[in-house]
Amino acid sequence: MNSKLFISLVNPIMVGVFTCMFACIWLRIRKPYLGYVTAACGIATVMFLVQSFWPFEDAQTNVVVINVSLLAVIVLLSGAALVRAGQALPIAAFLAISVCFLTAVAWFVYVQPSLPARLHIANMAMVAIMALTLRGQLRARTSHADTILIGVSSMCAFYFVWRSVSFFLFEAESLQFGTFTIDLFWTMNLLMTLVMAVVLAIGYIVVLAHDLYDQIRKEAHTDQLSGILNRRGFESAALSWLEENREAPATLVIADIDHFKTINDTWGHAAGDQAISRFGQLLAQHAGEGYVVGRIGGEEFAVLIPRGSAQEARVYVETIRRVLCRQPIPGMPEDFRFTVSFGLRSRSSVESLSDMLRGADRALYSAKADGRDTVSVELGAVKAAG
């Protein structure tokens, strides 16, 4: 195998492998940004093949295909980064850059052929797209994985700047339009492209691993029925806050659905599940900033109100009760409403979570003994209004 054929095959083979790899992952893990990456790799494989072997009879067609493919690859990779970051795609800006770029390509291919002009315009267009991508990524950065993709996007932008600089650095002006020449300029750029492809692939694999780990950790701490934290997740989050804020005030709310066994026996377990789901959603929807909300037992829930007083907790639970008494539950008669008893315990000194749970439980037992559908602070049950 001669050097020209070897260099010609390196990039399409490598990127083709990445295409197959990401396609297999995407078919298994349907994350939208993986679809963008897979499509980008597939188009890049075609682009490298055309760039290396010039399959069309006229040089102009090959050049246009390469440039359209390059544009599609960069837009798709930018879309992948922005979709993963939860940012809206700047479609209007991408469209404007694409139209200007393709118009310039047509001009410098068919009207006034110029390899240097076409190369520099392509580089400027790609840098503009990556700049828009970086702006969106920086706005949404919240984790180390986000930082990794910001680094990858920055390297992409640097790569296109390098292409313009190296064009002059290696005196590539002598290249003929519509030919593939093995010289220092193209060799360096092919190697740089290969490095960028490897960096992109590794970057997205690392980010995918990070996302999957976060998903598994979230699922391990989330109650699937109600969508809020399970006992493990609640205790972990509550303990973390209490230990970091040892002397700060806090109030713990324990809630228990009244006569839950009767609901299950009368209307079925599906109706009981609906009651748990609806109540958990209400607790989360009306929670203030920083509230830790979890389901800690079958029909038992807990809410930690950081820096909150018993009065704030009372306002919160009364809001829940008012909403609950107005909303029907799927699977139950239209006029049926279930009730909930609440126990509250405000933190004293450096009280632990276990101490607060025991105190809130005592208040809850008092609320149950007082006839249910009540709110109790420690041992003093107070009948709730409504």
Tab-separated table of C-alpha atoms in Angstrom:
chain	number	residue	atom	x	y	z
A	1	MET	CA	0.000	0.000	0.000
A	2	ASN	CA	1.512	3.335	-1.063
A	3	SER	CA	1.573	6.372	1.206
A	4	LYS	CA	-1.157	8.217	-0.726
A	5	LEU	CA	-3.630	5.348	-0.423
A	6	PHE	CA	-2.773	4.825	3.243
A	7	ILE	CA	-3.302	8.499	4.126
A	8	SER	CA	-6.469	8.540	2.038
A	9	LEU	CA	-7.976	5.619	3.953
A	10	VAL	CA	-7.039	6.527	7.538
A	11	ASN	CA	-9.739	9.121	8.193
A	12	PRO	CA	-12.708	7.418	6.480
A	13	ILE	CA	-11.928	4.082	8.132
A	14	MET	CA	-11.464	5.601	11.585
A	15	VAL	CA	-14.570	7.783	11.382
A	16	GLY	CA	-16.505	4.872	9.882
A	17	VAL	CA	-15.643	2.817	12.964
A	18	PHE	CA	-16.874	5.679	15.161
A	19	THR	CA	-20.099	5.788	13.121
A	20	CYS	CA	-20.778	2.100	13.758
A	21	MET	CA	-19.888	2.457	17.428
A	22	PHE	CA	-22.164	5.433	18.061
A	23	ALA	CA	-24.959	3.896	15.973
A	24	CYS	CA	-24.895	0.755	18.132
A	25	ILE	CA	-24.895	2.839	21.309
A	26	TRP	CA	-27.699	5.077	20.057
A	27	LEU	CA	-29.881	2.114	19.091
A	28	ARG	CA	-29.481	0.854	22.649
A	29	ILE	CA	-29.531	4.161	24.536
A	30	ARG	CA	-31.930	6.553	22.828
A	31	LYS	CA	-30.422	9.807	23.947
A	32	PRO	CA	-31.137	12.485	21.305
A	33	TYR	CA	-27.620	13.935	21.266
A	34	LEU	CA	-26.204	10.503	20.389
A	35	GLY	CA	-28.370	10.524	17.265
A	36	TYR	CA	-26.803	13.832	16.229
A	37	VAL	CA	-23.296	12.475	16.828
A	38	THR	CA	-24.046	9.293	14.863
A	39	ALA	CA	-25.381	11.268	11.902
A	40	ALA	CA	-22.378	13.597	11.994
A	41	CYS	CA	-19.950	10.672	11.958
A	42	GLY	CA	-21.788	9.010	9.080
A	43	ILE	CA	-21.711	12.161	6.944
A	44	ALA	CA	-18.059	12.745	7.876
A	45	THR	CA	-17.195	9.248	6.601
A	46	VAL	CA	-18.756	10.067	3.225
A	47	MET	CA	-17.002	13.449	3.185
A	48	PHE	CA	-13.566	11.902	3.771
A	49	LEU	CA	-14.131	9.312	1.069
A	50	VAL	CA	-15.079	12.001	-1.445
A	51	GLN	CA	-12.157	14.176	-0.327
A	52	SER	CA	-9.714	11.324	-0.798
A	53	PHE	CA	-10.941	9.646	-3.987
A	54	TRP	CA	-12.879	12.325	-5.940
A	55	PRO	CA	-15.561	9.932	-7.263
A	56	PHE	CA	-17.421	12.476	-9.424
A	57	GLU	CA	-16.275	13.247	-12.950
A	58	ASP	CA	-16.002	17.007	-12.502
A	59	ALA	CA	-13.966	18.578	-9.707
A	60	GLN	CA	-16.685	21.132	-8.901
A	61	THR	CA	-19.172	18.461	-7.821
A	62	ASN	CA	-16.625	16.875	-5.497
A	63	VAL	CA	-15.813	20.232	-3.930
A	64	VAL	CA	-19.473	21.112	-3.383
A	65	VAL	CA	-20.211	17.699	-1.825
A	66	ILE	CA	-17.248	18.073	0.540
A	67	ASN	CA	-18.275	21.548	1.664
A	68	VAL	CA	-21.955	20.702	2.117
A	69	SER	CA	-20.915	17.613	4.096
A	70	LEU	CA	-18.559	19.665	6.264
A	71	LEU	CA	-21.334	22.126	7.028
A	72	ALA	CA	-23.737	19.303	7.920
A	73	VAL	CA	-21.162	17.641	10.191
A	74	ILE	CA	-20.422	20.815	12.158
A	75	VAL	CA	-24.097	21.775	12.481
A	76	LEU	CA	-24.949	18.266	13.725
A	77	LEU	CA	-22.089	18.253	16.245
A	78	SER	CA	-23.155	21.689	17.449
A	79	GLY	CA	-26.718	20.418	17.722
A	80	ALA	CA	-25.511	17.443	19.769
A	81	ALA	CA	-23.668	19.688	22.228
A	82	LEU	CA	-26.590	22.116	22.581
A	83	VAL	CA	-29.269	19.426	22.879
A	84	ARG	CA	-27.317	17.696	25.607
A	85	ALA	CA	-26.901	21.032	27.382
A	86	GLY	CA	-30.677	21.554	27.217
A	87	GLN	CA	-30.290	24.652	25.053
A	88	ALA	CA	-32.484	25.632	22.106
A	89	LEU	CA	-30.799	25.388	18.728
A	90	PRO	CA	-30.106	28.833	17.205
A	91	ILE	CA	-31.774	27.751	13.970
A	92	ALA	CA	-32.026	31.236	12.469
A	93	ALA	CA	-28.333	31.936	13.079
A	94	PHE	CA	-27.281	28.520	11.774
A	95	LEU	CA	-29.420	29.029	8.687
A	96	ALA	CA	-27.981	32.484	8.021
A	97	ILE	CA	-24.397	31.215	8.326
A	98	SER	CA	-25.186	28.215	6.118
A	99	VAL	CA	-26.748	30.327	3.360
A	100	CYS	CA	-23.795	32.752	3.335
A	101	PHE	CA	-21.300	29.892	3.368
A	102	LEU	CA	-22.944	27.910	0.550
A	103	THR	CA	-23.360	31.046	-1.550
A	104	ALA	CA	-19.646	31.793	-1.171
A	105	VAL	CA	-18.753	28.196	-1.999
A	106	ALA	CA	-20.815	28.341	-5.193
A	107	TRP	CA	-19.154	31.613	-6.179
A	108	PHE	CA	-15.602	30.405	-5.594
A	109	VAL	CA	-16.280	27.067	-7.281
A	110	TYR	CA	-18.271	28.005	-10.369
A	111	VAL	CA	-17.776	31.748	-10.941
A	112	GLN	CA	-14.306	32.589	-9.699
A	113	PRO	CA	-12.561	29.364	-8.657
A	114	SER	CA	-10.266	29.970	-5.691
A	115	LEU	CA	-9.072	27.349	-3.244
A	116	PRO	CA	-7.660	29.854	-0.697
A	117	ALA	CA	-10.861	31.940	-0.615
A	118	ARG	CA	-13.070	28.865	-0.294
A	119	LEU	CA	-10.901	27.384	2.459
A	120	HIS	CA	-10.818	30.552	4.565
A	121	ILE	CA	-14.556	31.183	4.178
A	122	ALA	CA	-15.272	27.601	5.245
A	123	ASN	CA	-13.069	28.030	8.295
A	124	MET	CA	-14.717	31.310	9.294
A	125	ALA	CA	-18.193	29.821	8.924
A	126	MET	CA	-17.313	26.788	11.052
A	127	VAL	CA	-15.732	28.987	13.742
A	128	ALA	CA	-18.906	31.119	13.809
A	129	ILE	CA	-21.052	28.022	14.327
A	130	MET	CA	-18.776	26.751	17.093
A	131	ALA	CA	-18.841	30.191	18.767
A	132	LEU	CA	-22.648	30.035	18.932
A	133	THR	CA	-22.369	26.531	20.345
A	134	LEU	CA	-19.879	27.555	23.011
A	135	ARG	CA	-22.106	30.439	24.085
A	136	GLY	CA	-24.997	28.042	24.668
A	137	GLN	CA	-22.800	25.517	26.452
A	138	LEU	CA	-21.302	28.117	28.784
A	139	ARG	CA	-24.777	29.289	29.763
A	140	ALA	CA	-25.827	25.772	30.734
A	141	ARG	CA	-22.611	24.475	32.327
A	142	THR	CA	-23.390	22.656	35.579
A	143	SER	CA	-21.103	19.613	35.670
A	144	HIS	CA	-17.671	18.301	34.743
A	145	ALA	CA	-19.221	16.583	31.712
A	146	ASP	CA	-20.385	19.972	30.436
A	147	THR	CA	-16.827	21.260	30.827
A	148	ILE	CA	-15.505	18.338	28.779
A	149	LEU	CA	-17.827	19.142	25.868
A	150	ILE	CA	-16.947	22.838	26.125
A	151	GLY	CA	-13.317	21.800	25.757
A	152	VAL	CA	-14.162	19.649	22.735
A	153	SER	CA	-16.078	22.517	21.093
A	154	SER	CA	-13.165	24.864	21.785
A	155	MET	CA	-10.773	22.429	20.136
A	156	CYS	CA	-13.055	22.264	17.079
A	157	ALA	CA	-12.986	26.047	16.807
A	158	PHE	CA	-9.188	26.033	17.192
A	159	TYR	CA	-8.897	23.370	14.489
A	160	PHE	CA	-10.599	25.577	11.904
A	161	VAL	CA	-8.448	28.554	12.877
A	162	TRP	CA	-5.418	26.306	12.480
A	163	ARG	CA	-6.521	25.312	8.986
A	164	SER	CA	-6.330	28.916	7.832
A	165	VAL	CA	-3.055	29.615	9.610
A	166	SER	CA	-1.388	26.443	8.337
A	167	PHE	CA	-2.452	27.263	4.770
A	168	PHE	CA	-0.041	30.182	4.795
A	169	LEU	CA	2.449	28.574	7.162
A	170	PHE	CA	3.125	25.685	4.771
A	171	GLU	CA	2.808	27.786	1.620
A	172	ALA	CA	-0.075	25.791	0.183
A	173	GLU	CA	-1.121	28.471	-2.333
A	174	SER	CA	0.460	26.439	-5.108
A	175	LEU	CA	-2.126	23.649	-4.768
A	176	GLN	CA	-4.218	23.186	-7.862
A	177	PHE	CA	-7.993	23.545	-7.713
A	178	GLY	CA	-9.811	20.212	-7.676
A	179	THR	CA	-6.849	17.942	-6.993
A	180	PHE	CA	-5.673	15.806	-4.100
A	181	THR	CA	-1.992	16.364	-3.402
A	182	ILE	CA	0.109	14.713	-0.742
A	183	ASP	CA	2.127	17.601	0.647
A	184	LEU	CA	2.901	19.000	4.067
A	185	PHE	CA	-0.248	21.115	4.265
A	186	TRP	CA	-2.716	18.343	3.509
A	187	THR	CA	-0.790	15.771	5.534
A	188	MET	CA	-0.789	17.997	8.616
A	189	ASN	CA	-4.488	18.750	8.213
A	190	LEU	CA	-5.405	15.098	7.723
A	191	LEU	CA	-3.526	14.261	10.922
A	192	MET	CA	-5.202	17.138	12.758
A	193	THR	CA	-8.575	15.931	11.500
A	194	LEU	CA	-7.834	12.438	12.755
A	195	VAL	CA	-6.865	13.820	16.164
A	196	MET	CA	-10.076	15.857	16.288
A	197	ALA	CA	-12.164	12.803	15.386
A	198	VAL	CA	-10.549	10.785	18.181
A	199	VAL	CA	-10.982	13.630	20.691
A	200	LEU	CA	-14.650	14.021	19.751
A	201	ALA	CA	-15.310	10.304	20.080
A	202	ILE	CA	-13.543	10.011	23.433
A	203	GLY	CA	-15.215	13.187	24.681
A	204	TYR	CA	-18.707	11.927	23.925
A	205	ILE	CA	-17.981	8.469	25.320
A	206	VAL	CA	-16.819	10.038	28.602
A	207	VAL	CA	-19.866	12.317	28.680
A	208	LEU	CA	-22.175	9.375	27.976
A	209	ALA	CA	-20.610	7.421	30.844
A	210	HIS	CA	-21.119	10.443	33.105
A	211	ASP	CA	-24.765	10.799	32.023
A	212	LEU	CA	-25.471	7.108	32.560
A	213	TYR	CA	-23.886	7.232	36.013
A	214	ASP	CA	-26.040	10.244	36.921
A	215	GLN	CA	-29.123	8.476	35.605
A	216	ILE	CA	-28.412	5.330	37.613
A	217	ARG	CA	-27.715	7.370	40.740
A	218	LYS	CA	-30.928	9.343	40.245
A	219	GLU	CA	-32.976	6.194	39.725
A	220	ALA	CA	-31.435	4.679	42.857
A	221	HIS	CA	-32.621	7.692	44.865
A	222	THR	CA	-36.007	8.220	43.208
A	223	ASP	CA	-39.352	6.677	44.068
A	224	GLN	CA	-40.717	5.391	40.767
A	225	LEU	CA	-44.371	5.667	41.789
A	226	SER	CA	-44.439	9.277	43.005
A	227	GLY	CA	-41.415	10.686	41.174
A	228	ILE	CA	-39.931	12.186	44.338
A	229	LEU	CA	-36.991	10.930	46.413
A	230	ASN	CA	-37.187	7.482	47.981
A	231	ARG	CA	-36.102	6.913	51.583
A	232	ARG	CA	-32.444	6.508	50.673
A	233	GLY	CA	-32.464	9.634	48.535
A	234	PHE	CA	-34.343	11.657	51.144
A	235	GLU	CA	-32.077	10.671	54.009
A	236	SER	CA	-28.956	11.314	51.922
A	237	ALA	CA	-30.090	14.808	50.857
A	238	ALA	CA	-31.483	15.746	54.278
A	239	LEU	CA	-28.406	14.505	56.151
A	240	SER	CA	-26.144	16.373	53.765
A	241	TRP	CA	-27.927	19.674	54.366
A	242	LEU	CA	-28.181	19.235	58.147
A	243	GLU	CA	-24.500	18.360	58.464
A	244	GLU	CA	-23.434	21.321	56.350
A	245	ASN	CA	-25.712	23.678	58.323
A	246	ARG	CA	-25.367	22.326	61.849
A	247	GLU	CA	-26.802	25.312	63.698
A	248	ALA	CA	-29.300	26.514	61.092
A	249	PRO	CA	-33.024	26.192	61.818
A	250	ALA	CA	-35.052	23.578	59.951
A	251	THR	CA	-38.434	21.905	60.187
A	252	LEU	CA	-39.304	18.340	59.313
A	253	VAL	CA	-42.770	17.338	58.107
A	254	ILE	CA	-43.994	13.744	58.229
A	255	ALA	CA	-47.215	13.002	56.309
A	256	ASP	CA	-49.268	9.810	56.273
A	257	ILE	CA	-52.314	9.080	54.105
A	258	ASP	CA	-55.298	8.325	56.344
A	259	HIS	CA	-57.000	4.913	56.083
A	260	PHE	CA	-54.801	3.900	53.168
A	261	LYS	CA	-55.533	0.197	53.625
A	262	THR	CA	-59.245	0.951	53.251
A	263	ILE	CA	-58.544	2.789	49.992
A	264	ASN	CA	-56.677	-0.246	48.645
A	265	ASP	CA	-59.321	-2.715	49.859
A	266	THR	CA	-62.255	-0.661	48.546
A	267	TRP	CA	-61.008	0.753	45.244
A	268	GLY	CA	-58.078	-1.514	44.433
A	269	HIS	CA	-54.296	-1.171	44.504
A	270	ALA	CA	-54.281	0.854	41.284
A	271	ALA	CA	-56.369	3.519	43.031
A	272	GLY	CA	-54.001	3.392	46.007
A	273	ASP	CA	-51.054	3.894	43.690
A	274	GLN	CA	-52.824	6.897	42.155
A	275	ALA	CA	-53.341	8.373	45.627
A	276	ILE	CA	-49.623	7.975	46.449
A	277	SER	CA	-48.573	9.385	43.096
A	278	ARG	CA	-50.916	12.381	43.309
A	279	PHE	CA	-49.962	13.246	46.879
A	280	GLY	CA	-46.223	12.972	46.151
A	281	GLN	CA	-46.647	15.285	43.147
A	282	LEU	CA	-48.535	17.825	45.267
A	283	LEU	CA	-45.778	17.843	47.888
A	284	ALA	CA	-43.182	18.498	45.173
A	285	GLN	CA	-45.233	21.074	43.252
A	286	HIS	CA	-45.856	23.252	46.304
A	287	ALA	CA	-42.396	22.847	47.842
A	288	GLY	CA	-40.319	25.963	48.212
A	289	GLU	CA	-36.742	26.390	47.049
A	290	GLY	CA	-34.405	23.939	48.751
A	291	TYR	CA	-37.167	21.713	50.189
A	292	VAL	CA	-36.202	18.028	50.347
A	293	VAL	CA	-39.255	15.912	49.489
A	294	GLY	CA	-39.380	12.123	49.709
A	295	ARG	CA	-41.530	9.047	50.147
A	296	ILE	CA	-40.057	7.203	53.108
A	297	GLY	CA	-42.537	4.339	53.458
A	298	GLY	CA	-45.608	2.797	51.889
A	299	GLU	CA	-47.974	5.740	52.353
A	300	GLU	CA	-45.636	7.881	54.454
A	301	PHE	CA	-43.841	10.985	53.164
A	302	ALA	CA	-41.299	13.411	54.583
A	303	VAL	CA	-40.340	16.990	53.763
A	304	LEU	CA	-37.342	18.832	55.187
A	305	ILE	CA	-37.788	22.602	55.096
A	306	PRO	CA	-34.288	24.129	55.370
A	307	ARG	CA	-34.172	27.245	57.574
A	308	GLY	CA	-37.955	26.971	57.904
A	309	SER	CA	-40.009	27.521	61.040
A	310	ALA	CA	-42.990	25.506	62.232
A	311	GLN	CA	-45.202	28.351	61.027
A	312	GLU	CA	-43.798	28.116	57.493
A	313	ALA	CA	-44.339	24.358	57.589
A	314	ARG	CA	-47.950	24.871	58.709
A	315	VAL	CA	-48.619	27.195	55.788
A	316	TYR	CA	-47.092	24.634	53.421
A	317	VAL	CA	-49.135	21.654	54.672
A	318	GLU	CA	-52.369	23.671	54.811
A	319	THR	CA	-51.834	24.565	51.151
A	320	ILE	CA	-51.448	20.878	50.357
A	321	ARG	CA	-54.633	20.017	52.249
A	322	ARG	CA	-56.674	22.690	50.485
A	323	VAL	CA	-55.573	21.506	47.061
A	324	LEU	CA	-56.037	17.840	47.980
A	325	CYS	CA	-59.635	18.261	49.083
A	326	ARG	CA	-60.584	19.823	45.739
A	327	GLN	CA	-59.078	17.294	43.340
A	328	PRO	CA	-60.559	13.910	42.394
A	329	ILE	CA	-58.298	10.878	42.176
A	330	PRO	CA	-58.324	8.669	39.065
A	331	GLY	CA	-59.863	5.260	39.778
A	332	MET	CA	-62.024	6.570	42.629
A	333	PRO	CA	-65.542	8.019	42.655
A	334	GLU	CA	-65.775	11.665	41.592
A	335	ASP	CA	-66.869	12.786	45.044
A	336	PHE	CA	-64.256	10.764	46.958
A	337	ARG	CA	-61.385	12.591	48.663
A	338	PHE	CA	-58.731	11.074	50.917
A	339	THR	CA	-57.188	12.912	53.831
A	340	VAL	CA	-53.665	13.124	55.268
A	341	SER	CA	-52.304	13.591	58.770
A	342	PHE	CA	-49.156	15.656	59.379
A	343	GLY	CA	-46.545	15.712	62.118
A	344	LEU	CA	-44.094	18.637	62.395
A	345	ARG	CA	-40.832	18.929	64.282
A	346	SER	CA	-38.649	22.037	64.311
A	347	ARG	CA	-34.947	21.525	64.843
A	348	SER	CA	-33.426	22.520	68.142
A	349	SER	CA	-29.710	23.219	68.475
A	350	VAL	CA	-27.691	20.657	66.484
A	351	GLU	CA	-30.404	17.991	66.461
A	352	SER	CA	-29.764	15.067	64.108
A	353	LEU	CA	-32.068	13.827	61.385
A	354	SER	CA	-32.882	10.741	63.478
A	355	ASP	CA	-33.963	12.953	66.379
A	356	MET	CA	-36.103	15.075	64.072
A	357	LEU	CA	-37.710	11.977	62.532
A	358	ARG	CA	-38.568	10.609	65.958
A	359	GLY	CA	-40.048	13.939	67.036
A	360	ALA	CA	-42.071	14.282	63.822
A	361	ASP	CA	-43.289	10.695	64.217
A	362	ARG	CA	-44.503	11.453	67.737
A	363	ALA	CA	-46.385	14.454	66.384
A	364	LEU	CA	-47.867	12.313	63.607
A	365	TYR	CA	-49.078	9.693	66.096
A	366	SER	CA	-50.673	12.496	68.058
A	367	ALA	CA	-52.387	13.745	64.904
A	368	LYS	CA	-53.722	10.245	64.193
A	369	ALA	CA	-54.967	9.890	67.763
A	370	ASP	CA	-56.705	13.256	67.505
A	371	GLY	CA	-58.925	11.963	64.713
A	372	ARG	CA	-56.705	12.186	61.623
A	373	ASP	CA	-56.837	14.928	58.972
A	374	THR	CA	-54.893	17.075	61.428
A	375	VAL	CA	-51.585	18.889	61.761
A	376	SER	CA	-49.595	18.309	64.944
A	377	VAL	CA	-46.427	19.991	66.186
A	378	GLU	CA	-44.692	17.541	68.519
A	379	LEU	CA	-47.283	16.353	71.076
A	380	GLY	CA	-49.803	19.179	70.709
A	381	ALA	CA	-52.312	18.253	67.992
A	382	VAL	CA	-54.159	21.124	66.439
A	383	LYS	CA	-57.187	20.489	64.246
A	384	ALA	CA	-56.474	21.855	60.771
A	385	ALA	CA	-58.977	24.097	59.094
A	386	GLY	CA	-60.848	22.873	55.990
